[in-house]
Coordinates of C-alpha atoms in Angstrom, one line a residue:
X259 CA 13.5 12.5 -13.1
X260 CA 16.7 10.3 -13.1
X261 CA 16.4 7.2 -10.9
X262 CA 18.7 4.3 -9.7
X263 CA 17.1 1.7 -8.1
X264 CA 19.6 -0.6 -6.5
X265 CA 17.7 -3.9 -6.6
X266 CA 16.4 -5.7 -9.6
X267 CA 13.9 -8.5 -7.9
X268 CA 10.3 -8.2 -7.2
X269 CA 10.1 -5.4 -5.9
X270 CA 13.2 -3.4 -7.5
X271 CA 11.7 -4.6 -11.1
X272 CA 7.7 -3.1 -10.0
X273 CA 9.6 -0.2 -8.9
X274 CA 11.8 0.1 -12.3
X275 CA 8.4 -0.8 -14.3
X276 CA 6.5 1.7 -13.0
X277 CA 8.6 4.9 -13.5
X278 CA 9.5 4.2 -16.4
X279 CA 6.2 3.8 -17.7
X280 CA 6.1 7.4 -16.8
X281 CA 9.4 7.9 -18.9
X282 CA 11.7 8.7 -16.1
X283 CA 15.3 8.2 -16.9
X284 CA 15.6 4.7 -14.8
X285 CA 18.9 2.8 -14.0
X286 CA 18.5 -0.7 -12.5
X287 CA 21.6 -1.8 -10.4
X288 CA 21.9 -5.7 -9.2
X289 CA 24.6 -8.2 -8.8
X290 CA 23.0 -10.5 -10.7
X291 CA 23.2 -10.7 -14.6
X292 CA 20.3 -12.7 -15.0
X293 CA 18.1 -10.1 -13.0
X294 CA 20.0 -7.2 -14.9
X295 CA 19.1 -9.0 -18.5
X296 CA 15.9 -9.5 -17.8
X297 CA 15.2 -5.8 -17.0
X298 CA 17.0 -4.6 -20.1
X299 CA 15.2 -7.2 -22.4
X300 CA 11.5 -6.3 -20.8
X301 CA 11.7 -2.8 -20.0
X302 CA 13.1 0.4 -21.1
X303 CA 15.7 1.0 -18.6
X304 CA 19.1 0.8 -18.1
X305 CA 21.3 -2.1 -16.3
X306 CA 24.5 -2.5 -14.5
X307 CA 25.9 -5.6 -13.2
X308 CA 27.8 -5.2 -9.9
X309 CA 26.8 -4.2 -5.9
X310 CA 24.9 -0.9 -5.3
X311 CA 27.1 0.6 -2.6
X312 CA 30.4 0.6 -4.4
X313 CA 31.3 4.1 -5.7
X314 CA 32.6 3.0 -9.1
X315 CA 29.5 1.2 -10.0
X316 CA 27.3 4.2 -8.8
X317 CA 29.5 6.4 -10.6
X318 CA 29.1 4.4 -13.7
X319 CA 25.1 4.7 -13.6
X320 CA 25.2 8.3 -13.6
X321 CA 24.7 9.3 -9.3
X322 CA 26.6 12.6 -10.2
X323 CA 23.1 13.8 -12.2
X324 CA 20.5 11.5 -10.0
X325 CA 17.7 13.0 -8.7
X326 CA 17.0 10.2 -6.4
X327 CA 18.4 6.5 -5.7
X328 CA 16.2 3.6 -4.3
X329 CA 18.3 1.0 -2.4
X330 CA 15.8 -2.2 -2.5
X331 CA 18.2 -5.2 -2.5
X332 CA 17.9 -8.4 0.1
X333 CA 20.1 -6.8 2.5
X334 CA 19.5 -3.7 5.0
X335 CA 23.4 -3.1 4.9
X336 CA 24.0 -2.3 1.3
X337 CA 20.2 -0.5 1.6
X338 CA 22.4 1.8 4.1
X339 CA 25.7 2.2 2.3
X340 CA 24.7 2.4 -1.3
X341 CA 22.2 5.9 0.5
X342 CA 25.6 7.0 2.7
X343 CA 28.2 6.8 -0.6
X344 CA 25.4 8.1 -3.0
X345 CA 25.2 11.2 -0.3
X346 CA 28.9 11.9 0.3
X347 CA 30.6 11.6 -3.0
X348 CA 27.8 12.6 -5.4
X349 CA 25.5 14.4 -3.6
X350 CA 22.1 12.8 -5.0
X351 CA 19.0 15.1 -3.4
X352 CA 16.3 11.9 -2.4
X353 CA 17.4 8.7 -0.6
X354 CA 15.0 5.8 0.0
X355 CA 16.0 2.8 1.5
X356 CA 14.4 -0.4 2.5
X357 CA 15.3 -1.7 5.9
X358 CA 13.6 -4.9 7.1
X359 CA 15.4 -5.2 10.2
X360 CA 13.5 -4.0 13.0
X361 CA 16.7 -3.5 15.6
X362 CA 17.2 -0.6 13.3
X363 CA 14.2 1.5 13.6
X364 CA 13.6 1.4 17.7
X365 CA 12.5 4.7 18.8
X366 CA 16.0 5.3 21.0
X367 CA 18.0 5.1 17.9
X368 CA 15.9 6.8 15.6
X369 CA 18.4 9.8 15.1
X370 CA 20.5 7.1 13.5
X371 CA 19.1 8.0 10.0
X372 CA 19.6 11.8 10.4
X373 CA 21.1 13.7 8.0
X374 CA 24.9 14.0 10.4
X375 CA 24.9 9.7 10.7
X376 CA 23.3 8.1 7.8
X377 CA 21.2 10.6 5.5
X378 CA 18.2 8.6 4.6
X379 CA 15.1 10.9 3.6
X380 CA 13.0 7.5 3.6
X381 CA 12.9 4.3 5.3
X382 CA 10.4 1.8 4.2
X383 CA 10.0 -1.2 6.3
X384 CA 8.1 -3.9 4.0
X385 CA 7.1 -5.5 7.6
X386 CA 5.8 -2.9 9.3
X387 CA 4.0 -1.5 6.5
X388 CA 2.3 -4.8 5.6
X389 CA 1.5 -5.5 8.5
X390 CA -0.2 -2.5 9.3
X391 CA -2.4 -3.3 6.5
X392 CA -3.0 -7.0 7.0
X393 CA -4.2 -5.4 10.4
X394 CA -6.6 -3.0 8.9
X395 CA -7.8 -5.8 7.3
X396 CA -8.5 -8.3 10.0
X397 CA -9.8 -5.2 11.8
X398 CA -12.1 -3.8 9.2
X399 CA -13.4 -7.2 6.8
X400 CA -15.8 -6.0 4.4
X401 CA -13.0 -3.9 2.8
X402 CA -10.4 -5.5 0.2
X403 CA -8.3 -2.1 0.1
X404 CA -8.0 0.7 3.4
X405 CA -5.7 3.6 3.1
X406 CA -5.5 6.3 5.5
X407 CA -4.9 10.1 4.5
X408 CA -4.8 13.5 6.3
X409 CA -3.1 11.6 9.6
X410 CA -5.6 8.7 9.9
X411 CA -8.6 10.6 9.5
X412 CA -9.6 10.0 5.8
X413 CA -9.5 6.9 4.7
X414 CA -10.2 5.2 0.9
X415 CA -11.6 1.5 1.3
X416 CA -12.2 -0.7 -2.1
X417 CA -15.7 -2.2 -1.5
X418 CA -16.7 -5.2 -3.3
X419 CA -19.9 -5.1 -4.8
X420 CA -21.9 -8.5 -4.1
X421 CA -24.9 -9.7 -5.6
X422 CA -27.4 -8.6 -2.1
X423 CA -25.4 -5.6 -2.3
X424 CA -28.8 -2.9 -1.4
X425 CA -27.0 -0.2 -3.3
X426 CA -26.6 -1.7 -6.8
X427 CA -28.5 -0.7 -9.9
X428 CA -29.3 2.5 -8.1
X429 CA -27.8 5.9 -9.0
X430 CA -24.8 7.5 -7.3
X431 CA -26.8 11.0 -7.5
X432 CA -29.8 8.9 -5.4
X433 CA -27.9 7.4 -2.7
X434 CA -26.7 11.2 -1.8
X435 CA -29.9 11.8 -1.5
X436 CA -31.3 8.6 0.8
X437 CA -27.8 9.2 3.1
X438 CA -27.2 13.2 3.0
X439 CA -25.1 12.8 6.1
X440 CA -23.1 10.2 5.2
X441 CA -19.7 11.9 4.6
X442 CA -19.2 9.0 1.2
X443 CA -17.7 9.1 -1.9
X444 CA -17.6 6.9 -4.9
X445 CA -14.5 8.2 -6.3
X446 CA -13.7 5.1 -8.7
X447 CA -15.1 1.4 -9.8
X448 CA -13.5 -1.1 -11.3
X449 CA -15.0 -3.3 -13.3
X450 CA -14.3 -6.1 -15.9
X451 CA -10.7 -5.2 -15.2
X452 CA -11.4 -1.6 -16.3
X453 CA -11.0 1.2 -14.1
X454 CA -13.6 4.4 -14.6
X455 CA -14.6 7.4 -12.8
X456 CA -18.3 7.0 -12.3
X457 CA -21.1 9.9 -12.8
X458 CA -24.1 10.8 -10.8
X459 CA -26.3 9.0 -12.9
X460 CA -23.9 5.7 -13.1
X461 CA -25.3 2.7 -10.9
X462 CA -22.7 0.2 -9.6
X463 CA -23.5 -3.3 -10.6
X464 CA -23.0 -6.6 -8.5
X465 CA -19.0 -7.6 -9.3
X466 CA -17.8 -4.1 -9.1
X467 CA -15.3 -3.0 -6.8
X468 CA -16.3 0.5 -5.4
X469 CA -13.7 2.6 -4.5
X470 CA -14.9 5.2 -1.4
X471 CA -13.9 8.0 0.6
X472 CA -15.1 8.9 3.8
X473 CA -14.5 10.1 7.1
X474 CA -12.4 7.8 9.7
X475 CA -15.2 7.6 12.1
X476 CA -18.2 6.3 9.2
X477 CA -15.8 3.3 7.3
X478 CA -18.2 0.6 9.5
X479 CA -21.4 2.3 8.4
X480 CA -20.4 3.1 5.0
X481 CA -19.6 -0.6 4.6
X482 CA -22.6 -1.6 6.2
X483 CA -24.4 0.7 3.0
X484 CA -22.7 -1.4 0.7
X485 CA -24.3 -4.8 2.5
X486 CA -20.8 -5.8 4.6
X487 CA -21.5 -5.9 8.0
X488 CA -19.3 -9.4 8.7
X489 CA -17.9 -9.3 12.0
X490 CA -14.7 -8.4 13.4
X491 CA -12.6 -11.5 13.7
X492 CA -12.1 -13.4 16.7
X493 CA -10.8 -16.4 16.4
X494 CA -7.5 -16.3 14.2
X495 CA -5.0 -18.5 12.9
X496 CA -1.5 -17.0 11.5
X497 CA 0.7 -19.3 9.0
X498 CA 4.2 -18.2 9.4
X499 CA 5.8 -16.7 12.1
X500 CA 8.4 -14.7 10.5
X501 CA 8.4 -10.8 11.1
X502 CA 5.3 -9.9 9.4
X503 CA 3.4 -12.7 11.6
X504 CA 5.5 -12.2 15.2
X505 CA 4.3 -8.0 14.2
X506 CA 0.4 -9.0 13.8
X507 CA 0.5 -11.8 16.6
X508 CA 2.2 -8.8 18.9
X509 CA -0.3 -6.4 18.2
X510 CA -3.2 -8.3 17.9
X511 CA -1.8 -9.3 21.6
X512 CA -2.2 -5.5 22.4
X513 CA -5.3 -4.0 20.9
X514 CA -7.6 -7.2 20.8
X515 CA -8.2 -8.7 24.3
X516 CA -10.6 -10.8 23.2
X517 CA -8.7 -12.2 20.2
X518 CA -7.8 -16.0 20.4
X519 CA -4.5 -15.9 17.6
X520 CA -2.3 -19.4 17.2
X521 CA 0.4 -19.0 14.7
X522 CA 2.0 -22.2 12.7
X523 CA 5.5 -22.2 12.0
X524 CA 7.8 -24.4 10.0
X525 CA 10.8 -23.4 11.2
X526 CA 11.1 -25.2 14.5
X527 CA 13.7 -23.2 16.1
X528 CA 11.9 -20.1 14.6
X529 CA 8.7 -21.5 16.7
X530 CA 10.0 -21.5 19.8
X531 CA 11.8 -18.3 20.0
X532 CA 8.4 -16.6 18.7
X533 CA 6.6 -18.4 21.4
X534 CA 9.1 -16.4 23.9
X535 CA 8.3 -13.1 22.5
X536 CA 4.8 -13.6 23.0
X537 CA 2.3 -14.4 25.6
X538 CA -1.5 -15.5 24.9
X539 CA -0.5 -16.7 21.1
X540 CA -0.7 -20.4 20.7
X541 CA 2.5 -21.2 18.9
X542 CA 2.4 -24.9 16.7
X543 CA 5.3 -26.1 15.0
X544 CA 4.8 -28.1 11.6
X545 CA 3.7 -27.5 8.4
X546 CA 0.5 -25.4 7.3
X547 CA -0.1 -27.9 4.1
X548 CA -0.7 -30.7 6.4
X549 CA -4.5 -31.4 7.2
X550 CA -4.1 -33.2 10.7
X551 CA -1.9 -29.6 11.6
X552 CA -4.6 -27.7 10.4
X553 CA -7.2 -29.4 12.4
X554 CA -4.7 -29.6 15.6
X555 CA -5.0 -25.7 14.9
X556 CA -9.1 -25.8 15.5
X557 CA -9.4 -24.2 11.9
X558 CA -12.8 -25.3 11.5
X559 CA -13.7 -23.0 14.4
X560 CA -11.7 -20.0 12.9
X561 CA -12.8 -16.6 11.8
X562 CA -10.0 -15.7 9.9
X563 CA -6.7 -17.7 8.8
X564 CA -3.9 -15.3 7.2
X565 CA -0.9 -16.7 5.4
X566 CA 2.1 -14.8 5.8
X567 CA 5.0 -16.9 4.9
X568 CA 7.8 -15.9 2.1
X569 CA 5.8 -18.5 -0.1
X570 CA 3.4 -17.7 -2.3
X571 CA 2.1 -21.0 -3.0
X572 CA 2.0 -22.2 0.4
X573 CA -0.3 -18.9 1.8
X574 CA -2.6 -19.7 -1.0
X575 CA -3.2 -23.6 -0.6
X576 CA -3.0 -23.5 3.1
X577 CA -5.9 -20.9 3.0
X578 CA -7.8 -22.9 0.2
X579 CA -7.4 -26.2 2.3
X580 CA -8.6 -23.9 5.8
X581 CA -11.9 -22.8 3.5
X582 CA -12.4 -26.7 3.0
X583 CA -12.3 -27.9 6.3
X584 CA -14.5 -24.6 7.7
X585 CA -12.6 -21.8 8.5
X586 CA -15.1 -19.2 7.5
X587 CA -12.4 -16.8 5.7
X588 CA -8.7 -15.8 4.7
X589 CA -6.4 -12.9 3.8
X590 CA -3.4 -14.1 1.9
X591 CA 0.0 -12.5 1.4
X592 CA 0.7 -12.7 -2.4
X593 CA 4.0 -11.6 -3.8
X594 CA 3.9 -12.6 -7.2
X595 CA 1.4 -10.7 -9.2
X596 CA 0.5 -13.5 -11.6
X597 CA -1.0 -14.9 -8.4
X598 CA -4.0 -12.6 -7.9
X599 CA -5.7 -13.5 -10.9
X600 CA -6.8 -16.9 -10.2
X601 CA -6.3 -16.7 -6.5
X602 CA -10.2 -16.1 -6.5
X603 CA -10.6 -19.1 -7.8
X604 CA -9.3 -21.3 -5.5
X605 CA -11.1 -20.0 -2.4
X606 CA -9.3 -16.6 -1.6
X607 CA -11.4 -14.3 -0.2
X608 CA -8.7 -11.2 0.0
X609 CA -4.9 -10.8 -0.8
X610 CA -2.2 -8.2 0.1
X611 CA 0.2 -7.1 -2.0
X612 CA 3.1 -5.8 -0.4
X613 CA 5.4 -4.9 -3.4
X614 CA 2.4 -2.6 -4.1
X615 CA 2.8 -0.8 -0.7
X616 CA 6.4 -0.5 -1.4
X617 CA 5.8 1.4 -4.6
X618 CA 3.5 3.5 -3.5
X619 CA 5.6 5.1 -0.9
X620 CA 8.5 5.4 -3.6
X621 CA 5.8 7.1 -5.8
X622 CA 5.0 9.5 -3.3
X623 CA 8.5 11.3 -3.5
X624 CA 8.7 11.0 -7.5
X625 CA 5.3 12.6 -7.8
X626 CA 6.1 16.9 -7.9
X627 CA 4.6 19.3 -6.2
X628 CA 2.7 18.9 -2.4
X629 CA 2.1 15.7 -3.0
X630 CA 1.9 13.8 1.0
X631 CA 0.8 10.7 0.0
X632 CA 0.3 8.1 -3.1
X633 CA -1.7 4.9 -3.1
X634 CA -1.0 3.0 -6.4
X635 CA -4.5 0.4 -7.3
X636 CA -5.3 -2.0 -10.4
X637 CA -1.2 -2.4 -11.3
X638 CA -1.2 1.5 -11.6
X639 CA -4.3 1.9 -13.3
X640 CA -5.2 4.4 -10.9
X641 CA -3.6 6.2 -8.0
X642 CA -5.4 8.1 -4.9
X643 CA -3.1 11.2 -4.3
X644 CA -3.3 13.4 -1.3
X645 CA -1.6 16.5 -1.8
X646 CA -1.8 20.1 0.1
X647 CA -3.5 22.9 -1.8
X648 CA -1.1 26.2 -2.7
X649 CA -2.1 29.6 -3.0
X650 CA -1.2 29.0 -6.8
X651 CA -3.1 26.2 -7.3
X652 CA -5.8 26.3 -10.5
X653 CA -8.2 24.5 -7.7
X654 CA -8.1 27.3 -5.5
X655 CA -10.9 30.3 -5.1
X656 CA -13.4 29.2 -7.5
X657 CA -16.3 27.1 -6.8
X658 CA -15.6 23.2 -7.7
X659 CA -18.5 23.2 -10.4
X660 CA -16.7 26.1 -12.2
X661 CA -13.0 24.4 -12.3
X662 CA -12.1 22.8 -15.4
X663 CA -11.1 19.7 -14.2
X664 CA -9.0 16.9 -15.8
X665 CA -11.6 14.4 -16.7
X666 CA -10.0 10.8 -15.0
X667 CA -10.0 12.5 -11.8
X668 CA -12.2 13.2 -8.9
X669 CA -12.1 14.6 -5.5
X670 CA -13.3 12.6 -2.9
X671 CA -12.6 14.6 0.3
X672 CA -10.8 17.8 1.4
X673 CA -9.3 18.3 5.1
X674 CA -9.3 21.4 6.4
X675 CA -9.1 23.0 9.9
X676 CA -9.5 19.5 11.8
X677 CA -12.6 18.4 9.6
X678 CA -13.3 16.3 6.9
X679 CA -15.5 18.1 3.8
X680 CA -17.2 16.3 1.5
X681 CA -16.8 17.6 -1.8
X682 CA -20.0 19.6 -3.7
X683 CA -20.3 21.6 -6.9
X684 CA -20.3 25.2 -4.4
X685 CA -17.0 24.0 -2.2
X686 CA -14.2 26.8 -2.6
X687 CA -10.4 25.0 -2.1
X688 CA -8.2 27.3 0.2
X689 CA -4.9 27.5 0.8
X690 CA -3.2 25.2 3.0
X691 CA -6.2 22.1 2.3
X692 CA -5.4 18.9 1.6
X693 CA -7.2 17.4 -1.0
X694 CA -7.7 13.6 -1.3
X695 CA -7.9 13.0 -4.9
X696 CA -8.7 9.7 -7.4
X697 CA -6.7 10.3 -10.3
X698 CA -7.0 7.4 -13.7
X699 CA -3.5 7.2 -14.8
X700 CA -3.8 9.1 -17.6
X701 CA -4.7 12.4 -15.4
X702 CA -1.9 11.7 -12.5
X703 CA 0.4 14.3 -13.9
X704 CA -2.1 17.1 -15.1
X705 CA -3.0 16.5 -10.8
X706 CA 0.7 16.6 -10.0
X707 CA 0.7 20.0 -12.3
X708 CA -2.4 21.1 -9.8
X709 CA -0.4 21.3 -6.7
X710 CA 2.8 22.2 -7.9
X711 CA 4.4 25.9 -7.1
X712 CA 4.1 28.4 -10.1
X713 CA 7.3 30.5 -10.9
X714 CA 4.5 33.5 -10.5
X715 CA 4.5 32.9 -6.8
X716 CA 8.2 34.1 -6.0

């Protein structure tokens, strides 16, 4: 697939890494020459120097034979041309576009991104998206990873393995047996920074991160299997009230009554116009890294503090020094992915990643065939794919246990008529399923190959 991605920072480069790690032909477009040299010298892609939206520059990296252009740069408005120019004069098929503004995407002017106005066949929204996680998050605390497939009602959550953990040391085969209705599956572990597809007879071990799927409705029991039954947090403090913050303080508002949320914000002028939009959040003005704020804040009565600011390094020592002074937990916002090794170490009890939700939505519309959904783990080590089932599909008609199936995959769940099945050696796939899948790298294109349309079926 030929790719220009318009954008060459964080998460323009992840993007520009990743595909072409598949070998897609990639072409890296930024206005800066020291972003555009160091994608040439560190990755095998091509670079040219100058703004996305103009014609001439698109024209020079090759939009008359694009398959698809990714407009990630710093500003919505050149997100928006560089898709309208690429459309009109050469035609390229798939158009993605980041748009952080949120005056943009209300409901009454959705039609604004129609094919007639502005044709843009995706909109990410780094804010929304992330924030919807952080949410899951708050909401759900045993889990370090939630994804939702088959609208909401399948959902993949990365369970940490601690040492009380009842289910360690015993076999996978065993615990179907002690929980047959328990709609679970361990699809993938990683451990030691390796990630496997486990076996009936494997035991998970006390370290491991478990990687389950299960039904919408059994995610608190399931994670109550694994030993996390921590409760839901109540009493939460928010460091920095920029979008991401005003979008969890606005919705915690809404679907937590109970919820006591105070937000700290640097920006003084920034403080008080959040403090307008909102209406039981306690809004403090001053800086996170200061101990007497912290304590002003009640942190050593908090469930939960979250770091959401632009700043890497001020998320993760304003959570460390939280820990410290008693807050019992924190879920830190961590850009930089040289971060989340040692952020462990300094008292980090979960991160989120948001340049990794922003490639997996881009993945979802490189990956061929039915593919509906992508979630990328482990820096692409793995993906869990959700993808519709064709009447051409290899997986379809015969019994699971008599498929030849790729060996770094597994199925952890099939939706089908409004219900969730849990996958056995005598389940038939049908037409029209959608199959939740854990695929190792290695494997992602033989499942891509599973779901795509054979030229037998026309």
């Amino acid at each position: 697939m030929r790719v220009i991605i318009c954008g060459a920072g964080r998460v323009g480069y992840g993007i520009a890494e990743r595909l072409a790690a598949e070998e897609n032909d990639v072409t890296v477009i930024d206005t800066s020459p020291e972003l555009i040299r160091a994608v040439r010298d560190t990755l095998d892609v091509r670079g040219f120097i100058g703004h996305g939206s103009h014609p001439e520059v698109l024209e020079a990296a090759g939009a008359e034979q694009a398959d698809m252009i990714v407009a990630v740069t710093l500003h919505d408005e050149v997100n928006m041309v560089a898709c309208q120019v690429a459309h009109s004069l050469f035609n390229v098929p798939t158009k993605i576009a980041r748009i952080r503004s949120q005056s943009y995407l209300r409901k009454h002017y959705q039609d604004l991104f129609s094919r007639d106005h502005m044709p843009i066949d995706v909109i990410i929204s780094p804010e929304v998206e992330v924030g919807e996680m952080v949410l899951r998050r708050i909401a759900l605390p045993g889990a370090t990873d939630i994804v939702r497939f088959a609208d909401n009602n399948v959902v993949m959550v990365a369970i940490e393995c601690m040492e009380e953990c009842p289910v360690i040391n015993t076999p996978l085969a065993q615990l179907t047996e002690l929980f047959p209705d328990l709609p679970s599956t361990v699809v993938g572990v990683s451990r030691d920074d390796r990630v496997f597809i486990p076996h009936s007879a494997d035991q998970l071990a006390a370290g491991d991160l478990a990687y389950v799927v299960t039904e919408r409705g059994q995610v608190k029991r399931t994670l109550g299997l694994f030993g996390h039954e921590e409760p839901e947090a109540k009493r939460i403090v928010i460091v920095g009230g920029g979008n991401i913050g005003l979008f969890v303080a606005r919705t915690l508002e809404g679907r937590q009554a109970h919820a006591k949320v105070k937000i700290i914000e640097n920006n003084r002028e920034r403080a008080i116009d959040i403090a307008d939009q909102l209406n039981r959040t306690v809004v403090l003005h001053g800086d996170a890294l200061e101990q007497r704020l912290l304590m002003e804040a009640d942190i050593a009565d908090a469930d939960l503090m979250v770091g959401l600011t632009n700043d890497d390094q001020v998320n993760i020592l304003a959570s460390a020094m939280a820990k410290r002074l008693g807050c019992k937990s924190n879920l830190v916002l961590i850009n930089n992915p040289g971060f989340h090794e040692f952020a462990r170490t300094l008292g980090i009890d979960a991160y989120v990643n948001p340049r990794n939700i922003t490639i997996s939505r881009v993945l979802q519309h490189v990956r061929r065939g039915r593919i509906r959904a992508v979630h990328t783990i482990q820096r692409g080590a793995a993906e869990i794919i959700e993808a519709e089932a064709l009447e051409t599909s290899s997986l379809v008609g015969a019994e699971l246990r008599e498929l030849d199936l790729p060996d770094g995959m597994r199925i952890g769940a099939v939706w089908r008529d409004g219900k969730m099945i849990k996958p056995g050696g005598a389940l038939k796939v049908r037409p029209g399923d959608r199959v939740v899948i854990f695929a190792l790298q290695r494997a992602v294109k033989q499942v891509e190959q599973m779901f795509r349309v054979s030229l037998e079926f026309f």
